[in-house]
CSV table of C-alpha atoms and ligand atoms in Angstrom, one decimal:
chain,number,residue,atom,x,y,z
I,1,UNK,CA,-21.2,-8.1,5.4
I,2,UNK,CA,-17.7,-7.9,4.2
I,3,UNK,CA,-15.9,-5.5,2.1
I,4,UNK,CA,-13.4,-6.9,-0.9
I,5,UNK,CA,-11.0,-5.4,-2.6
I,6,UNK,CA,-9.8,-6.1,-5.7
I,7,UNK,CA,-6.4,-4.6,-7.4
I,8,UNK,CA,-5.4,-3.0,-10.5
I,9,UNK,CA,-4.3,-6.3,-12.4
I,10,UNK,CA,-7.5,-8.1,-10.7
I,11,UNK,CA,-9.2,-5.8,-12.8
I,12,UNK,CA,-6.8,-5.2,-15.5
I,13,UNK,CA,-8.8,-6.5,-18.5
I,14,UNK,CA,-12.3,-7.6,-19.5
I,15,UNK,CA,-11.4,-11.1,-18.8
I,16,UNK,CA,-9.9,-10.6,-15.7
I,17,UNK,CA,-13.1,-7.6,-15.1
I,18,UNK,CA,-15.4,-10.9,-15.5
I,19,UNK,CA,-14.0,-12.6,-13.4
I,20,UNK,CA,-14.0,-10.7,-10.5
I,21,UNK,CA,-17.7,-10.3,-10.9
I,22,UNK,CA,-17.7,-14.2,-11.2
I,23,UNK,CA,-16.3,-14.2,-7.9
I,24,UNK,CA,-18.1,-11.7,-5.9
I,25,UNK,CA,-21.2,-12.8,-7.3
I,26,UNK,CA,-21.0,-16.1,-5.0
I,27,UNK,CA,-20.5,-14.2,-2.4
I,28,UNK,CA,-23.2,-13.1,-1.2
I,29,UNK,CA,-24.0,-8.9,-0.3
I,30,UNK,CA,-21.1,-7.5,0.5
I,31,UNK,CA,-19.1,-3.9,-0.8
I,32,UNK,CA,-16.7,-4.4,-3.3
I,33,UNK,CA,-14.1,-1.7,-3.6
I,34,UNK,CA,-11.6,-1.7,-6.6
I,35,UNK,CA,-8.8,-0.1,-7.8
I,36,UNK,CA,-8.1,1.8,-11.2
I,37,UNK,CA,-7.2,-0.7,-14.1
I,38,UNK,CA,-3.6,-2.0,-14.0
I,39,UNK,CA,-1.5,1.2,-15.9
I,40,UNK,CA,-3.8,3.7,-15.8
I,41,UNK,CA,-3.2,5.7,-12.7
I,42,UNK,CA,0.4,5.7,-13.7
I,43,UNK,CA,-0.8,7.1,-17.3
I,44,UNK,CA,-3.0,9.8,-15.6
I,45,UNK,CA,0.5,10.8,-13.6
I,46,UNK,CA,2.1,11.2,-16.8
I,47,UNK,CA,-0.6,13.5,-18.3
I,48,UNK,CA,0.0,15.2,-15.0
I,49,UNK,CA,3.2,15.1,-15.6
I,50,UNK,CA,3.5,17.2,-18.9
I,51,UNK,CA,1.1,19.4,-18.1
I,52,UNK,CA,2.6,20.7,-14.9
I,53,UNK,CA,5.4,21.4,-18.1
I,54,UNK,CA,3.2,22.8,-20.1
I,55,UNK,CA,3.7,19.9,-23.0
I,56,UNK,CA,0.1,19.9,-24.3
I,57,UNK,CA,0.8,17.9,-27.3
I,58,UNK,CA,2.3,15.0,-24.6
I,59,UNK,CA,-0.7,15.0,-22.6
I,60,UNK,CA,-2.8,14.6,-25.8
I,61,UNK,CA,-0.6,11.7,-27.2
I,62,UNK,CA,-1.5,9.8,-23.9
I,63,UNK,CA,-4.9,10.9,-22.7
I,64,UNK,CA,-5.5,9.1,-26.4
I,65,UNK,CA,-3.7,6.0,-26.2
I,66,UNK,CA,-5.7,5.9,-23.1
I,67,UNK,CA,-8.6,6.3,-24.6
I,68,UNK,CA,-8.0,3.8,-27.2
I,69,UNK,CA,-7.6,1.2,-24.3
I,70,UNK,CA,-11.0,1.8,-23.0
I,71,UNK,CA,-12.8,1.9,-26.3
I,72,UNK,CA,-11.4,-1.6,-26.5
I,73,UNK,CA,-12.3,-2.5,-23.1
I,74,UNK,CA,-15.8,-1.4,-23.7
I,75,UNK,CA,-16.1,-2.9,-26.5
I,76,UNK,CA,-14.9,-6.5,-25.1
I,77,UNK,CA,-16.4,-6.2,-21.6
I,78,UNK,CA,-20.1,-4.9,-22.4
I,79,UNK,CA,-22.7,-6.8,-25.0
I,80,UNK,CA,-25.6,-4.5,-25.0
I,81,UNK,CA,-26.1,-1.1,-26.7
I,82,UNK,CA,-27.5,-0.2,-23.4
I,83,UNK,CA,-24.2,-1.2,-21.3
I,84,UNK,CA,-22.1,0.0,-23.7
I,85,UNK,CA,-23.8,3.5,-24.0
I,86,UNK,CA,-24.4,4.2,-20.1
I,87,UNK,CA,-20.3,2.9,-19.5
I,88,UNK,CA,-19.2,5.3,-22.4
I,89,UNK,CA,-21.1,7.9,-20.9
I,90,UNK,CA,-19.1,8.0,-18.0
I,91,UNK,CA,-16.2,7.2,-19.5
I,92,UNK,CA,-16.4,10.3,-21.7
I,93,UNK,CA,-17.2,12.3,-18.6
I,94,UNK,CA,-13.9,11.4,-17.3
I,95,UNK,CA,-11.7,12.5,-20.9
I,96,UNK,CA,-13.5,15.6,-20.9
I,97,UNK,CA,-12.7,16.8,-18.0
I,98,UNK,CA,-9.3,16.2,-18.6
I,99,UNK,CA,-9.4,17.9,-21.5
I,100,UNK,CA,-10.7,21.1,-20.2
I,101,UNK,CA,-7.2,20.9,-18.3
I,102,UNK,CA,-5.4,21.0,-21.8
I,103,UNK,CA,-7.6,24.3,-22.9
I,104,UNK,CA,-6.5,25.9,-19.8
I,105,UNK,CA,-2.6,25.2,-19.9
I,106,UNK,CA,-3.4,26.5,-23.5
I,107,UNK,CA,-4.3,29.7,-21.9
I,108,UNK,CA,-1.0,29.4,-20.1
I,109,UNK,CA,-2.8,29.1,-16.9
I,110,UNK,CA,-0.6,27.1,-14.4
I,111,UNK,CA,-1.6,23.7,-13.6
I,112,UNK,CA,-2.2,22.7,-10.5
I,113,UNK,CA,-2.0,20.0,-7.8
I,114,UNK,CA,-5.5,20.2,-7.3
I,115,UNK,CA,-6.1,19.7,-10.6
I,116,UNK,CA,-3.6,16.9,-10.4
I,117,UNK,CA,-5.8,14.9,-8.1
I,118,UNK,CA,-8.8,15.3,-10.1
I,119,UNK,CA,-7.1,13.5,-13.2
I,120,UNK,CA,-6.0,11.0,-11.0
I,121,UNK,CA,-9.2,10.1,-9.5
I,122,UNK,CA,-10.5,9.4,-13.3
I,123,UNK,CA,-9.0,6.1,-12.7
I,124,UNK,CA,-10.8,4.6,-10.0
I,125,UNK,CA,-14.0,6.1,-11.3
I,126,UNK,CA,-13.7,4.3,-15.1
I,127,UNK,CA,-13.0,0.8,-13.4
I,128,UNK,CA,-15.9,1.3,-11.1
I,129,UNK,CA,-18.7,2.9,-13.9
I,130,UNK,CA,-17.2,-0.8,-16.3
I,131,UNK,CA,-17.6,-2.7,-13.7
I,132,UNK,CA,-20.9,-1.3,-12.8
I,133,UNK,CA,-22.7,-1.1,-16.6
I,134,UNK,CA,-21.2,-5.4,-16.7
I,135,UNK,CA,-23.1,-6.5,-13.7
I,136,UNK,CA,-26.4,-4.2,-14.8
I,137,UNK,CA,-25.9,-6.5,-17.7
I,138,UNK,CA,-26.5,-9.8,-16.0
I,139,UNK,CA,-29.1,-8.4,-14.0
I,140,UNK,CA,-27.5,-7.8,-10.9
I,141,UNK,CA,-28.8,-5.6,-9.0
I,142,UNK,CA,-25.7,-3.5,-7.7
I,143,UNK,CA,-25.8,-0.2,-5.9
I,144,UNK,CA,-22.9,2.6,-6.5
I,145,UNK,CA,-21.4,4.1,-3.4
I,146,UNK,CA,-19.7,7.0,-4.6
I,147,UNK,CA,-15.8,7.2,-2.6
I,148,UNK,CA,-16.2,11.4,-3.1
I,149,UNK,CA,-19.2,11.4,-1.6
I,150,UNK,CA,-18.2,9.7,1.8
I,151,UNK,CA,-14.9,9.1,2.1
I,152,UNK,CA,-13.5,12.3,3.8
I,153,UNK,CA,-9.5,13.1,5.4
I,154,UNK,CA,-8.7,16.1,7.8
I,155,UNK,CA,-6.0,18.4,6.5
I,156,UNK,CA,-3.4,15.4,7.9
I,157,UNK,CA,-5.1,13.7,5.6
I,158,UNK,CA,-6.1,11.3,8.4
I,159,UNK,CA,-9.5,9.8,7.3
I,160,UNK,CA,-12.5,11.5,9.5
I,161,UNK,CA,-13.8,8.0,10.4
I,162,UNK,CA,-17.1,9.7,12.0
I,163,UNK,CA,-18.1,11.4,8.9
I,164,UNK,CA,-17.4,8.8,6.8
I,165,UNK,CA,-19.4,6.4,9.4
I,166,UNK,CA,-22.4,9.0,8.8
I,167,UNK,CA,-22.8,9.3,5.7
I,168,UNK,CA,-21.6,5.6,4.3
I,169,UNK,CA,-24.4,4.4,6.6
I,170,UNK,CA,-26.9,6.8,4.9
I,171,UNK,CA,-25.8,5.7,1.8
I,172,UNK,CA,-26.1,2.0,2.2
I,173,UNK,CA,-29.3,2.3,4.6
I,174,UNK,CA,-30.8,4.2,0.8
I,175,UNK,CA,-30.7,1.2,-1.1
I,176,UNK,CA,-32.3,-1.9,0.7
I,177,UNK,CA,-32.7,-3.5,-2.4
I,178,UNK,CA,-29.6,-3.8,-3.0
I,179,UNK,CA,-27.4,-7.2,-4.1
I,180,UNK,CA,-24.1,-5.8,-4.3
I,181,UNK,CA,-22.4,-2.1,-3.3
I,182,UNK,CA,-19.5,-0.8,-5.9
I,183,UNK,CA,-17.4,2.3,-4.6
I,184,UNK,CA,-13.8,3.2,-6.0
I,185,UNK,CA,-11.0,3.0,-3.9
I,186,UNK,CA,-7.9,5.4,-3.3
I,187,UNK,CA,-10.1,8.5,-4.3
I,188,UNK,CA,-11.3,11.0,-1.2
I,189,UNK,CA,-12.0,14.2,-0.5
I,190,UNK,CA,-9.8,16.6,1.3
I,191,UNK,CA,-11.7,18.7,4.8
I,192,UNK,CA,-12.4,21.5,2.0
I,193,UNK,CA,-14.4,19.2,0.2
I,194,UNK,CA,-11.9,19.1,-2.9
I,195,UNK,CA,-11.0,15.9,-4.6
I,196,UNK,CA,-8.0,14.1,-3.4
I,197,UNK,CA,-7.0,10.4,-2.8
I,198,UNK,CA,-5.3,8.0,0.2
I,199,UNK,CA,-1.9,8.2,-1.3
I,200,UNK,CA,-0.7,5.9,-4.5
I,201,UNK,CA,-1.8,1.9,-3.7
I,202,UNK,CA,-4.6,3.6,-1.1
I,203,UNK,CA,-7.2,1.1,-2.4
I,204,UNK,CA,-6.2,-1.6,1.0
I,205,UNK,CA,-6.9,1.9,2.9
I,206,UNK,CA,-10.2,2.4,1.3
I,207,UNK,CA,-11.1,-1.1,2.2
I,208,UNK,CA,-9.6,-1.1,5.6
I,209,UNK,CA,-11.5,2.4,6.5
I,210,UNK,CA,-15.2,0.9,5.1
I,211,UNK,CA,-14.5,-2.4,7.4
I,212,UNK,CA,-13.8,-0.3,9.9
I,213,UNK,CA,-16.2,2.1,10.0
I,214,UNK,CA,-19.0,-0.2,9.7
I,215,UNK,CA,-17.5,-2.9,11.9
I,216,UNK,CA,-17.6,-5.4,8.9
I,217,UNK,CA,-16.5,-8.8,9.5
I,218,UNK,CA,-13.7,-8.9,7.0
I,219,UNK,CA,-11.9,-7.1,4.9
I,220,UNK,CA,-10.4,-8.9,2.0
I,221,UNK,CA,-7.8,-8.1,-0.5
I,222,UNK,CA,-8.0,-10.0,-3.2
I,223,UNK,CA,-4.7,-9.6,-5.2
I,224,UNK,CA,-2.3,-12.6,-7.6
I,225,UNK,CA,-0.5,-13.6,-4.9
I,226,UNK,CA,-2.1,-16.6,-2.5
I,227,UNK,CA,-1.7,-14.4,0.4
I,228,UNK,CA,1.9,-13.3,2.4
I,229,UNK,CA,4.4,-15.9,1.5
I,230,UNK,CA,7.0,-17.0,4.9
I,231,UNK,CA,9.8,-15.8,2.8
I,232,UNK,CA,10.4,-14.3,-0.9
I,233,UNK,CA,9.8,-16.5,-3.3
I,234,UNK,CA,12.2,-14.9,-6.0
I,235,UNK,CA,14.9,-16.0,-4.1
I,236,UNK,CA,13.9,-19.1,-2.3
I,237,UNK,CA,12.3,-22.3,-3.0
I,238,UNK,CA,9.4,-24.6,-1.1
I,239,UNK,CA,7.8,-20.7,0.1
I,240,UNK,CA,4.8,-21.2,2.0
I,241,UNK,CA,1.7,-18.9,2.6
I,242,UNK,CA,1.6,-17.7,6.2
I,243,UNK,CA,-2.1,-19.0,7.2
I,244,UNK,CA,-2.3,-16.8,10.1
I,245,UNK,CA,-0.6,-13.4,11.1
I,246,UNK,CA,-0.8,-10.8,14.0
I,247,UNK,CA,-1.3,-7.2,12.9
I,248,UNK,CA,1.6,-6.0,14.7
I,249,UNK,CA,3.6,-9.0,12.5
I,250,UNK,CA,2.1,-8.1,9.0
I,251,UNK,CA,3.1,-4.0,10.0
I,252,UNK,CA,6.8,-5.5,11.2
I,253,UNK,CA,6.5,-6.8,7.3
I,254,UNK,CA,4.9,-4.4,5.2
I,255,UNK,CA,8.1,-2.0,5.8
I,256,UNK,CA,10.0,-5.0,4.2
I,257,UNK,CA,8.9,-4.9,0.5
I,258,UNK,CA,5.7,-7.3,1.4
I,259,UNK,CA,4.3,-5.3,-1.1
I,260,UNK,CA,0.6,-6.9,-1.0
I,261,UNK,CA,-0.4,-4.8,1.8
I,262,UNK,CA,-0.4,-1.6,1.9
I,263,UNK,CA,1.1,-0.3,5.7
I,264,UNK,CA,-1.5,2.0,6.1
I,265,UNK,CA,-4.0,-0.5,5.7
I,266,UNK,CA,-3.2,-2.2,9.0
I,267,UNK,CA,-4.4,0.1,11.0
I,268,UNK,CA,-8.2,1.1,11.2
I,269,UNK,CA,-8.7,-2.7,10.8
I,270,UNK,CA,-6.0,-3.4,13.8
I,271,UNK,CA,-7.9,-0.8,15.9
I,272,UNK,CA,-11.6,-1.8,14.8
I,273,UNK,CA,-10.4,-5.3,15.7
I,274,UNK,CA,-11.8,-6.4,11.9
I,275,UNK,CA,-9.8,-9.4,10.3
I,276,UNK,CA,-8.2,-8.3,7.4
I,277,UNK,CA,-7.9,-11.5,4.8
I,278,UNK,CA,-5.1,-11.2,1.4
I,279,UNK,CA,-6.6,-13.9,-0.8
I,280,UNK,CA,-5.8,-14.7,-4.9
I,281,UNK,CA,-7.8,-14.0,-7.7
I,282,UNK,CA,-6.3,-16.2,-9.9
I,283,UNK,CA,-6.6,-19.3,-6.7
I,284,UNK,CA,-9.8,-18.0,-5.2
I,285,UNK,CA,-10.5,-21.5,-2.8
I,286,UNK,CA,-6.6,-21.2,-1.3
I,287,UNK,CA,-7.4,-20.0,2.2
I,288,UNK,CA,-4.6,-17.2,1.9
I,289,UNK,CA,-3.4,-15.2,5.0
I,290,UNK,CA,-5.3,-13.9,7.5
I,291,UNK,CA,-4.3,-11.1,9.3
I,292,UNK,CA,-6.2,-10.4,13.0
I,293,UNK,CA,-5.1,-9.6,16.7
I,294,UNK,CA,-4.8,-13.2,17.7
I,295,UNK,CA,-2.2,-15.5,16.2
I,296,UNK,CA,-0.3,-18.5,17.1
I,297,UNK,CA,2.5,-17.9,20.0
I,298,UNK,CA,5.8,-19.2,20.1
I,299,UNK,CA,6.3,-19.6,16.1
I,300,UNK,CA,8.2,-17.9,13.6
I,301,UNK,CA,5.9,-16.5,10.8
I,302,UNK,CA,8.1,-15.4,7.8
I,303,UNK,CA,11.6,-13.6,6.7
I,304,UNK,CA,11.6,-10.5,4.9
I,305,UNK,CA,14.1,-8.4,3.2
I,306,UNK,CA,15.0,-5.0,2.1
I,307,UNK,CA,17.7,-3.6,0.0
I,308,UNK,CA,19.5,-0.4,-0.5
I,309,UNK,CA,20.0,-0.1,3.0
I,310,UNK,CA,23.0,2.6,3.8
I,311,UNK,CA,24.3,2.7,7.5
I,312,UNK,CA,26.1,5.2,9.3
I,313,UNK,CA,28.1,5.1,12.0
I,314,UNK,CA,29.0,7.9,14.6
I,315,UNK,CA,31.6,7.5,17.3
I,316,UNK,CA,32.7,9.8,19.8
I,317,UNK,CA,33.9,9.7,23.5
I,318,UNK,CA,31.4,12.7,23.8
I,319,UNK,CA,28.7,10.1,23.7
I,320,UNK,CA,30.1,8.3,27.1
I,321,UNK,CA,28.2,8.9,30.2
I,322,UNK,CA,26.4,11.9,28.7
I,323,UNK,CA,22.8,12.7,28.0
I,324,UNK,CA,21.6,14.6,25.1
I,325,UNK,CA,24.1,12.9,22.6
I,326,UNK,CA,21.5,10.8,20.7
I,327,UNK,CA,19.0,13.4,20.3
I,328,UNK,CA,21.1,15.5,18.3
I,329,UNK,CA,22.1,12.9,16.4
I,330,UNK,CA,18.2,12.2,15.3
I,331,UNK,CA,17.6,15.9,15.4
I,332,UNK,CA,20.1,16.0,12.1
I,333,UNK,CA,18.3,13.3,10.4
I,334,UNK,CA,14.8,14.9,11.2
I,335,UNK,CA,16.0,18.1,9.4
I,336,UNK,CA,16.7,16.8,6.5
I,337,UNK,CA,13.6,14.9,6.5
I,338,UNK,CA,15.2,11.2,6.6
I,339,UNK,CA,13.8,8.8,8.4
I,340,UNK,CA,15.7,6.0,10.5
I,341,UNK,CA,15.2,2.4,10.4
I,342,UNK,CA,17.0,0.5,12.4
I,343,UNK,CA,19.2,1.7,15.6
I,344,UNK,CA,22.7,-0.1,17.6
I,345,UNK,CA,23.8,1.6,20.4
I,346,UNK,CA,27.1,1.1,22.3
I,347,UNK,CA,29.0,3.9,24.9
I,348,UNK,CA,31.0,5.1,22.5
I,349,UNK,CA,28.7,4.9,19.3
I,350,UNK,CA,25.9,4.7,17.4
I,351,UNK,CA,24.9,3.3,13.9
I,352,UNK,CA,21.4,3.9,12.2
I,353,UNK,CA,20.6,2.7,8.9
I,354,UNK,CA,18.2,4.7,5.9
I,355,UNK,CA,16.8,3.4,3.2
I,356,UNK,CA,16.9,6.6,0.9
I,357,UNK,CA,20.6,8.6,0.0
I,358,UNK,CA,19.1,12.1,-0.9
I,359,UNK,CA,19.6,14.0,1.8
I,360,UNK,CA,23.2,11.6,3.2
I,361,UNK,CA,26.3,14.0,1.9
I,362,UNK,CA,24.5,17.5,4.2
I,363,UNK,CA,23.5,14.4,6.9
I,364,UNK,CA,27.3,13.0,6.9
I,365,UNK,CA,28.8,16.8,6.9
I,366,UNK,CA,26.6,17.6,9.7
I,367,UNK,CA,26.5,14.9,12.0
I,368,UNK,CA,30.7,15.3,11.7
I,369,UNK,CA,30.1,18.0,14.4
I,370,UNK,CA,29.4,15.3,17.0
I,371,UNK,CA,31.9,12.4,16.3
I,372,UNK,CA,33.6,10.3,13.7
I,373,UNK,CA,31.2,9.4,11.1
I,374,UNK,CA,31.5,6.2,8.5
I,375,UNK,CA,28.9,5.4,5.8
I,376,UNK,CA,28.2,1.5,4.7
I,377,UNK,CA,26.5,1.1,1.3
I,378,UNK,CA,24.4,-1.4,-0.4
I,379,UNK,CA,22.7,-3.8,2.7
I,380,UNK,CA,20.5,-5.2,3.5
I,381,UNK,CA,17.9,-5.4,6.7
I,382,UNK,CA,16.7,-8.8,6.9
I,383,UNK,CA,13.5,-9.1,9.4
I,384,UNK,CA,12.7,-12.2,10.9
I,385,UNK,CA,8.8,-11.8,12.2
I,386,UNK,CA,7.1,-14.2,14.6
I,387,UNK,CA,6.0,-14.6,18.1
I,388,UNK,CA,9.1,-13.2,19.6
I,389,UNK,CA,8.6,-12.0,23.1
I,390,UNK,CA,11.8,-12.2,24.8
I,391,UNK,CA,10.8,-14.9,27.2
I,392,UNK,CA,10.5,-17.0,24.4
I,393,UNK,CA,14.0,-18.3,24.3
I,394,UNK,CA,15.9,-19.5,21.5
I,395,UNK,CA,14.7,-17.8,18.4
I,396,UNK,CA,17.6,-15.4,18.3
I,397,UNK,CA,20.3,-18.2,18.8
I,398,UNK,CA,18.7,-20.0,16.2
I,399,UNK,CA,18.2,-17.2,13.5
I,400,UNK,CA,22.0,-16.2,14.0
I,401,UNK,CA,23.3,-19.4,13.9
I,402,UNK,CA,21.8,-20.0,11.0
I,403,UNK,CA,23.8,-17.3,9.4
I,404,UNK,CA,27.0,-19.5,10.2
I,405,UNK,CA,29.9,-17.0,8.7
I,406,UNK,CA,27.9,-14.7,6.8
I,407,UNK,CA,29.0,-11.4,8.5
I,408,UNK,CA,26.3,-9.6,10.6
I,409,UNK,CA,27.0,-5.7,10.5
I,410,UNK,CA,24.1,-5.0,12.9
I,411,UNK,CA,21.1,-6.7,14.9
I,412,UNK,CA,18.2,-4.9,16.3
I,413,UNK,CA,16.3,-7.0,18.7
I,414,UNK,CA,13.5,-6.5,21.5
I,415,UNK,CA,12.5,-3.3,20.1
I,416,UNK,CA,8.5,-5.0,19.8
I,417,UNK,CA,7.8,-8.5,20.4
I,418,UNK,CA,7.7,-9.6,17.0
I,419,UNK,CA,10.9,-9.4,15.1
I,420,UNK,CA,14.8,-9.3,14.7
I,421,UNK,CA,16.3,-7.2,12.1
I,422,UNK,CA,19.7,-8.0,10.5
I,423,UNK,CA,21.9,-6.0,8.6
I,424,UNK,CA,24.2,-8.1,6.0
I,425,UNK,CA,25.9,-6.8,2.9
I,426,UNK,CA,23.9,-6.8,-0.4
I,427,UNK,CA,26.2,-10.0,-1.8
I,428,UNK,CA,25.0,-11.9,1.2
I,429,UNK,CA,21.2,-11.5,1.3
I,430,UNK,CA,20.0,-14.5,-1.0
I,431,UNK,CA,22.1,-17.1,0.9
I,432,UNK,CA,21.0,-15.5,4.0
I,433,UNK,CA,17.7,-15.8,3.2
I,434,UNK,CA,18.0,-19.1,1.9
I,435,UNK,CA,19.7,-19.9,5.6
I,436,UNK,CA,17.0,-18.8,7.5
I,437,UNK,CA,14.6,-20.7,5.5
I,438,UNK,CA,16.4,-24.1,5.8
I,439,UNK,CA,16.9,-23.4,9.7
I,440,UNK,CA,13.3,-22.1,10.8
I,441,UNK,CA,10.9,-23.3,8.7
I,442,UNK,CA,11.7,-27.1,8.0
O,501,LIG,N1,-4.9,3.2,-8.5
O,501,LIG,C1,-4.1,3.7,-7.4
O,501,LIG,C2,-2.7,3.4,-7.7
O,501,LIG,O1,-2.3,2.9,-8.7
O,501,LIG,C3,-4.6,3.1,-6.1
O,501,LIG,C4,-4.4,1.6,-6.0
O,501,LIG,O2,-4.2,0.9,-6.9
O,501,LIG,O3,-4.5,1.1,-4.8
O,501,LIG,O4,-1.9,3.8,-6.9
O,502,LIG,MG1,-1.8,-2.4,-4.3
C-alpha cells in the first residue's frame, strides 16, 4: 500500500478533481491524501483575517465569493441528485459553521485562534467530501479516514506517531471492503483534542506521517512539476529532473526555495526508511524524483538558490585565542528570535548570514558590544547538493572555478556531506547559476 498526495492546484478544479481520480483509480488500493482546493485556504485566512478585526461585513463578502466557487464546482464535478445532495451537505456544514463565527463577533465576542484553526480546516474537509461524493459516483467504493480523528501532535506540535499508528490502523482494519481510503491533509488535532493543522503546505507532512506510521512503501507527492529539477528552471535552460536523491540532499534543498517539498516532510519518511516519490499530475508516466536513504555516490545532484540573503560581519581582536566569543554572538541572534544560515569563521571574525531583516537594526546595535559589525544586503546562498564527502576530491575546485570572476563573499563547506553553499551578490546569481550548470552537469 502506498499513500498519495495530491496538491491544491492538483485538485484545483473539477477537471483537474477528475483527473486525479482518473489517476488513482489505476492504482490500485492505496490512501490518497489531498490538500484544500488551490485559493481556498488562503480565502479562509482572510475571513480569519477580518474577523480577528472585527470586519463582519468583509468576512461575509468572502465566505460568499467562496461559496459561489463551490456551488460551481458542485455543480460541474457531480452528475447525480444523489452526489450533488450528500457533497452539498457537507459543504453547507462547513459555511455554517463559519457563520456561527460571524454571530459571535456580532456579539463582540473576541475571536480566537482556536477558532482560527477550525475555519482553516474547512478547506481540506470540502476537497475531501467532493472528492469523495465523485468517486461514489462511479461506483468506487472509497472509505473516508477522517485526519481529526487520527492524526494527533503533542503540545510541540510534534505528531504523536503511536497514537496516530493506533487508531489509523483501527480505522483502516474497519473497512476491509474497501477500494480506496480518502483522508484530508494539513488538518490535526492538538494533545487537547482541539482542531489544529501541520502548519500552512502540511499536506507532504500528512502524507509522510501515514507512510510512516504504517510502514507504507511509498509516499508520493503528486504535484505540476515532473519531480526536483538539478537547477531552476526560471533562470536556466536544458534543466533536468533529478531521478534519484538522498534525504539528507532533498533537506540540504528544501531550505533553498525547492518549494515542492515541504522540509518537514523529509523526516518521518527519512526515519521510517519509506521512499518518498515527487511525481506530475499533469505527466503522470515521467518517473519524477525519488527521494530514499540510498543514492548514487560521487555525483552532483542539483544547484539551488535563495535570495534576500543579508550577512553580517563581526570583527574583534577579542575573538583571538578566546573561548566564549561565538556563543554570544549566537546568543544575540537567538534573542531576537533569528535564525542563522550559513557560518565563516576566521581568528579575528565571524560572518553569518539571515534570511529575514525584522529583528537586524536591535541585532546590529547589540552585537556592536563585541566587535566591529558590517551588514551586506541583497545575496544570495547558492547550494550546490550531491555526494560530497570530503574524500571525494574535486567537486569544490570545480564548483568555484566555475564561478571564474564572479566575486564569492562567503563559502560554507564540510558542514554535512552533501553540499557547498555560496554567497554572491543578488546581480550575480543568474549567471552563477547558469555557470554551475554548464560546468557540472554537461
Ligand atoms: N491547504 C493547506 C495550505 O494551503 C495545506 C496544503 O496545501 O498543504 O497551506
Ligand atoms: Mg504544497
Amino acid at each position: 500500500m502506498k499513500v498519495l498526495k495530491f496538491g491544491g492546484t492538483s485538485v484545483g478544479s473539477p477537471d483537474r478533481i477528475r483527473h486525479v481520480a482518473d489517476l488513482v483509480l489505476e492504482r490500485g488500493r492505496n490512501i490518497v491524501v489531498l490538500s484544500a482546493m488551490s485559493g481556498t485556504t488562503n480565502s479562509l485566512v482572510e475571513i480569519s483575517e477580518y474577523l480577528y478585526k472585527g470586519n463582519i461585513p468583509g468576512a461575509q463578502e468572502t465566505l460568499n465569493a467562496l461559496e459561489a466557487k463551490y456551488d460551481a464546482v458542485v455543480d460541474a464535478l457531480l452528475t447525480t441528485v444523489g452526489g450533488r445532495a450528500e457533497a452539498l451537505k457537507a459543504i453547507e456544514r462547513s459555511w455554517e459553521m463559519i457563520r456561527t463565527y460571524f454571530e459571535r463577533a456580532d456579539r463582540r465576542k473576541p475571536f480566537t485562534e482556536v477558532q482560527e484553526k477550525e475555519i482553516l480546516a474547512q478547506g481540506e474537509l470540502i476537497s475531501t467530501a467532493l472528492m469523495f461524493a465523485h468517486l461514489r459516483e462511479r461506483g468506487i467504493r472509497v472509505a473516508m479516514l477522517p485526519a481529526l480523528s487520527f492524526m494527533r501532535t503533542f503540545d510541540s506540535g510534534e505528531p504523536d506517531m503511536a497514537y496516530i499508528r493506533e487508531k489509523l490502523s483501527i480505522l483502516i482494519e474497519q473497512q476491509p471492503e474497501a477500494e480506496l481510503f480518502l483522508t484530508q491533509g494539513f488538518i490535526c488535532r492538538d494533545s487537547s483534542g482541539k482542531v489544529a493543522n501541520l502548519q500552512r503546505g502540511g499536506s507532504d507532512y500528512t502524507a509522510s506521517i501515514i507512510g510512516a506510521v504504517l510502514d507504507l512503501d511509498e509516499i508520493q507527492i503528486w504535484t505540476d512539476i515532473d519531480g526536483m529539477h538539478n537547477n531552476d528552471p526560471r533562470f536556466v535552460e536544458g534543466t533536468r529532473p533529478v531521478s534519484r536523491l538522498h534525504f539528507e540532499e532533498a533537506a540540504e534543498l528544501a531550505y533553498f526555495g525547492a518549494k515542492i517539498l515541504h522540509p518537514n516532510c523529509v523526516l518521518p519518511a527519512k526515519l521510517h526508511n519509506i521512499p518518498v516519490r515527487l511525481l506530475n499530475t499533469m505527466q503522470p508516466e515521467a518517473p519524477g524524483t525519488i527521494i530514499c536513504n540510498t543514492a548514487p555516490d560521487g555525483t552532483i545532484k542539483a544547484i539551488a538558490a535563495k535570495d534576500g540573503i543579508t550577512a553580517i560581519k563581526i570583527k574583534s581582536g577579542r575573538m583571538l585565542l578566546a573561548y566564549g566569543f561565538l556563543h554570544k554572538v549566537f546568543e544575540t541572534f537567538e534573542n531576537h528570535r533569528t535564525s542563522i544560515d550559513m557560518i565563516a569563521t576566521s581568528e579575528v571574525g565571524v560572518t553569518v548570514t539571515v534570511d529575514n531583516e525584522a529583528r537586524l537594526a536591535a541585532i546590529v546595535d547589540e552585537l556592536k558590544a563585541f566587535g566591529t559589525v558590517s551588514v551586506d544586503h541583497d545575496m544570495v546562498i547558492l547550494c550546490i547538493v550531491g555526494d560530497l564527502e570530503w574524500h571525494n576530491a574535486g567537486y569544490e575546485a570545480r564548483a568555484v572555478a566555475a564561478l571564474g570572476d564572479i566575486p564569492i563573499r562567503m563559502i560554507s563547506y564540510g558542514g554535512s556531506n552533501y553540499n557547498i553553499s555560496v554567497l554572491v551578490r543578488k546581480e550575480d546569481k543568474v549567471e552563477a547559476l547558469r555557470r554551475l550548470s554548464a560546468s557540472l552537469f554537461s
